[in-house]
GROMACS .gro file of C-alpha atoms in nm:
model
  219
    1MET     CA    1   7.039   6.538   0.054
    2LYS     CA    2   6.900   6.580   0.424
    3MET     CA    3   6.558   6.640   0.306
    4CYS     CA    4   6.589   6.311   0.103
    5ARG     CA    5   6.684   6.122   0.441
    6LEU     CA    6   6.395   6.256   0.642
    7PHE     CA    7   6.173   6.143   0.371
    8LEU     CA    8   6.322   5.819   0.390
    9GLN     CA    9   6.290   5.795   0.748
   10LEU     CA   10   5.978   5.895   0.689
   11PHE     CA   11   5.863   5.592   0.465
   12LEU     CA   12   6.021   5.375   0.631
   13GLY     CA   13   5.904   5.435   0.961
   14LEU     CA   14   5.590   5.423   0.848
   15THR     CA   15   5.625   5.119   0.658
   16LEU     CA   16   5.733   4.939   0.986
   17LEU     CA   17   5.442   5.073   1.161
   18SER     CA   18   5.218   4.907   0.917
   19GLY     CA   19   5.310   4.631   0.906
   20LEU     CA   20   5.296   4.578   1.336
   21ALA     CA   21   4.982   4.774   1.357
   22LYS     CA   22   4.720   4.408   1.324
   23PRO     CA   23   4.395   4.381   1.471
   24ASN     CA   24   4.590   4.059   1.651
   25PRO     CA   25   4.930   3.948   1.665
   26ASN     CA   26   5.057   3.655   1.481
   27LEU     CA   27   5.066   3.301   1.644
   28LEU     CA   28   5.426   3.110   1.751
   29GLN     CA   29   5.234   2.799   1.677
   30ASP     CA   30   4.953   2.636   1.562
   31TYR     CA   31   4.679   2.725   1.810
   32CYS     CA   32   4.630   2.866   2.131
   33ILE     CA   33   4.317   2.751   2.325
   34ALA     CA   34   4.255   3.008   2.581
   35ASP     CA   35   4.320   2.837   2.975
   36THR     CA   36   4.000   3.039   3.092
   37LYS     CA   37   4.113   2.946   3.454
   38SER     CA   38   4.465   3.106   3.510
   39PRO     CA   39   4.439   3.359   3.703
   40LEU     CA   40   4.666   3.606   3.489
   41TYR     CA   41   4.554   3.874   3.315
   42LEU     CA   42   4.688   3.913   2.961
   43ASN     CA   43   4.573   4.099   2.624
   44GLY     CA   44   4.404   3.796   2.508
   45ALA     CA   45   4.440   3.490   2.757
   46PRO     CA   46   4.748   3.245   2.837
   47CYS     CA   47   4.778   2.904   2.613
   48LEU     CA   48   4.673   2.642   2.752
   49ASN     CA   49   4.904   2.334   2.722
   50PRO     CA   50   4.886   2.192   2.312
   51THR     CA   51   4.886   1.810   2.544
   52LEU     CA   52   4.573   1.886   2.651
   53ALA     CA   53   4.372   2.018   2.370
   54HIS     CA   54   4.019   1.859   2.227
   55SER     CA   55   3.869   1.903   1.898
   56SER     CA   56   3.529   2.047   2.181
   57HIS     CA   57   3.770   2.355   2.210
   58PHE     CA   58   3.780   2.475   1.863
   59THR     CA   59   3.373   2.399   1.853
   60THR     CA   60   3.056   2.632   1.977
   61SER     CA   61   2.713   2.630   1.943
   62ALA     CA   62   2.681   2.895   2.079
   63LEU     CA   63   2.510   3.037   1.754
   64ALA     CA   64   2.269   2.791   1.737
   65LYS     CA   65   2.000   2.912   1.914
   66LEU     CA   66   1.727   3.237   1.905
   67ASP     CA   67   1.774   3.485   2.154
   68ASP     CA   68   1.576   3.723   2.304
   69THR     CA   69   1.526   4.098   2.113
   70LYS     CA   70   1.316   4.238   2.369
   71ALA     CA   71   1.556   4.283   2.606
   72ASN     CA   72   1.613   4.640   2.436
   73GLN     CA   73   1.419   4.882   2.320
   74PHE     CA   74   1.592   4.889   1.958
   75GLY     CA   75   1.472   4.550   1.927
   76PHE     CA   76   1.801   4.343   1.822
   77ASN     CA   77   2.025   4.092   1.980
   78VAL     CA   78   2.365   3.988   1.925
   79THR     CA   79   2.548   3.670   2.011
   80LEU     CA   80   2.914   3.653   1.986
   81THR     CA   81   3.164   3.346   2.038
   82THR     CA   82   3.364   3.431   2.352
   83LEU     CA   83   3.680   3.286   2.502
   84ALA     CA   84   3.434   3.102   2.745
   85ASN     CA   85   3.219   2.956   2.430
   86LEU     CA   86   3.482   2.888   2.239
   87PRO     CA   87   3.827   2.873   2.399
   88GLY     CA   88   4.040   2.755   2.045
   89ILE     CA   89   3.961   3.128   1.906
   90ASN     CA   90   4.161   3.265   2.119
   91THR     CA   91   4.445   3.432   1.948
   92MET     CA   92   4.287   3.293   1.613
   93GLY     CA   93   4.181   3.749   1.490
   94LEU     CA   94   3.836   3.664   1.478
   95THR     CA   95   3.493   3.646   1.604
   96MET     CA   96   3.135   3.543   1.450
   97ALA     CA   97   2.808   3.673   1.540
   98ARG     CA   98   2.483   3.559   1.555
   99VAL     CA   99   2.273   3.878   1.480
  100ASN     CA  100   1.899   3.881   1.552
  101ILE     CA  101   1.664   4.185   1.430
  102ALA     CA  102   1.285   4.186   1.537
  103ALA     CA  103   1.024   4.339   1.299
  104ASN     CA  104   1.109   4.636   1.217
  105GLY     CA  105   1.380   4.681   1.464
  106LEU     CA  106   1.759   4.836   1.413
  107VAL     CA  107   2.146   4.785   1.555
  108PRO     CA  108   2.160   5.148   1.626
  109PRO     CA  109   2.480   5.295   1.454
  110HIS     CA  110   2.803   5.179   1.613
  111SER     CA  111   3.155   5.120   1.552
  112HIS     CA  112   3.343   4.841   1.618
  113PRO     CA  113   3.718   5.010   1.755
  114ARG     CA  114   3.919   4.709   1.659
  115ALA     CA  115   3.779   4.517   1.391
  116SER     CA  116   3.607   4.556   1.070
  117GLU     CA  117   3.297   4.363   0.975
  118VAL     CA  118   3.141   4.145   0.728
  119THR     CA  119   2.750   4.035   0.765
  120ILE     CA  120   2.580   3.843   0.512
  121CYS     CA  121   2.199   3.823   0.607
  122LEU     CA  122   2.041   3.475   0.636
  123GLN     CA  123   1.633   3.590   0.680
  124GLY     CA  124   1.462   3.851   0.619
  125VAL     CA  125   1.534   4.232   0.417
  126ILE     CA  126   1.790   4.420   0.620
  127LEU     CA  127   1.888   4.784   0.545
  128VAL     CA  128   2.262   4.851   0.624
  129GLY     CA  129   2.520   5.120   0.607
  130PHE     CA  130   2.815   5.257   0.716
  131VAL     CA  131   2.947   5.691   0.744
  132ASP     CA  132   3.276   5.762   0.658
  133THR     CA  133   3.472   5.996   0.784
  134SER     CA  134   3.417   6.285   0.518
  135ASN     CA  135   3.033   6.195   0.672
  136ARG     CA  136   3.002   6.012   0.352
  137LEU     CA  137   2.689   5.770   0.372
  138PHE     CA  138   2.687   5.415   0.223
  139THR     CA  139   2.373   5.203   0.236
  140GLN     CA  140   2.276   4.894   0.057
  141LYS     CA  141   1.930   4.660   0.089
  142LEU     CA  142   2.061   4.301   0.169
  143GLU     CA  143   1.843   3.991   0.180
  144PRO     CA  144   1.927   3.621   0.180
  145GLY     CA  145   2.244   3.549   0.084
  146ASP     CA  146   2.402   3.888  -0.016
  147SER     CA  147   2.723   4.021   0.221
  148PHE     CA  148   2.798   4.370   0.372
  149ILE     CA  149   3.147   4.492   0.463
  150PHE     CA  150   3.191   4.733   0.730
  151PRO     CA  151   3.502   4.899   0.744
  152ARG     CA  152   3.732   4.920   1.079
  153GLY     CA  153   3.594   5.149   1.370
  154LEU     CA  154   3.315   5.320   1.162
  155ILE     CA  155   2.994   5.425   1.245
  156HIS     CA  156   2.714   5.205   1.072
  157PHE     CA  157   2.374   5.036   1.104
  158LEU     CA  158   2.151   4.722   1.047
  159TYR     CA  159   1.777   4.736   1.051
  160ASN     CA  160   1.512   4.495   0.909
  161MET     CA  161   1.252   4.658   0.698
  162GLU     CA  162   1.028   4.358   0.760
  163PRO     CA  163   0.708   4.494   0.934
  164LYS     CA  164   0.629   4.162   1.008
  165LYS     CA  165   0.864   3.959   1.022
  166PRO     CA  166   1.204   3.858   1.181
  167ALA     CA  167   1.578   3.910   1.080
  168LEU     CA  168   1.875   3.689   1.090
  169ALA     CA  169   2.219   3.790   1.006
  170ILE     CA  170   2.548   3.648   1.085
  171SER     CA  171   2.861   3.837   1.077
  172GLY     CA  172   3.242   3.786   1.138
  173LEU     CA  173   3.482   4.052   1.236
  174SER     CA  174   3.874   4.050   1.267
  175SER     CA  175   3.964   4.075   1.608
  176GLN     CA  176   3.864   3.823   1.866
  177ASN     CA  177   3.794   4.133   2.076
  178PRO     CA  178   3.627   4.354   1.842
  179GLY     CA  179   3.416   4.548   2.085
  180ALA     CA  180   3.150   4.740   1.999
  181GLN     CA  181   2.988   5.089   2.111
  182ILE     CA  182   2.680   5.249   2.018
  183ALA     CA  183   2.680   5.573   1.907
  184SER     CA  184   2.369   5.750   2.117
  185ARG     CA  185   2.413   5.538   2.448
  186ALA     CA  186   2.815   5.666   2.446
  187ALA     CA  187   2.676   6.020   2.411
  188PHE     CA  188   2.385   6.036   2.684
  189VAL     CA  189   2.399   5.731   2.929
  190SER     CA  190   2.782   5.734   2.959
  191ASN     CA  191   2.912   5.651   3.332
  192PRO     CA  192   2.999   5.941   3.443
  193PRO     CA  193   2.777   6.146   3.220
  194ILE     CA  194   2.895   6.360   3.000
  195PRO     CA  195   2.775   6.712   3.066
  196LYS     CA  196   2.513   6.851   2.953
  197VAL     CA  197   2.633   7.184   2.807
  198VAL     CA  198   2.817   6.970   2.611
  199LEU     CA  199   2.533   6.769   2.433
  200GLU     CA  200   2.342   7.110   2.418
  201LYS     CA  201   2.601   7.232   2.209
  202ALA     CA  202   2.678   6.887   1.999
  203PHE     CA  203   2.398   6.830   1.905
  204GLN     CA  204   2.217   7.175   1.878
  205ILE     CA  205   1.924   7.075   2.158
  206SER     CA  206   1.754   7.253   2.482
  207PRO     CA  207   1.837   7.078   2.815
  208GLN     CA  208   1.463   6.978   2.818
  209ASP     CA  209   1.584   6.748   2.517
  210VAL     CA  210   1.938   6.581   2.675
  211ALA     CA  211   1.691   6.485   2.977
  212LYS     CA  212   1.405   6.346   2.771
  213ILE     CA  213   1.675   6.130   2.525
  214ARG     CA  214   1.839   5.966   2.838
  215LYS     CA  215   1.514   5.910   3.015
  216ASN     CA  216   1.469   5.711   2.652
  217LEU     CA  217   1.831   5.513   2.619
  218GLY     CA  218   1.760   5.415   3.018
  219GLY     CA  219   2.014   5.709   3.163
   0.00000   0.00000   0.00000
């Protein structure tokens, strides 16, 4: 009987946690337009007085323009909706992203610790994929109109298979602050740097390899 009670408590506890562990908290009102001028530092942003809400708070042209894909060595650029360009997104639990990838460019393996992502290819041919926690790789070639889901927290990538034409995708993420961590940069150009011996053993490479990779990544 005691063991049954323990299992019941464990089950109820896990059930409660699963109900509470959400990407973003539920709203207690229709919306919470970000007051970007508030001096308070919160998990999100303070709400503007609802009487001051305007249609402009719920619209943005931030994703309309093509940004420079030459700003990094991988050949990609990501433009996000933020509280600054779309204050009405505050507490809504979502972010939109425009992903421009140069010909033969790559959005390198990375993860979003606080969000799942769905990507739709609008232009070009994009090879996408993610690796689950059993190291199983899931890949798909996307053509215009095709979509693909990246589960929360898992390493994933997007590669433009076109050698001469750029690619364009739009993504939706399940958090207003999904976070992004590029695996190679996290390992080799962190600040302060991870000790060389750790990288040598983790990747089975030489000290010269560590120095070369750091240099290539701008470290």
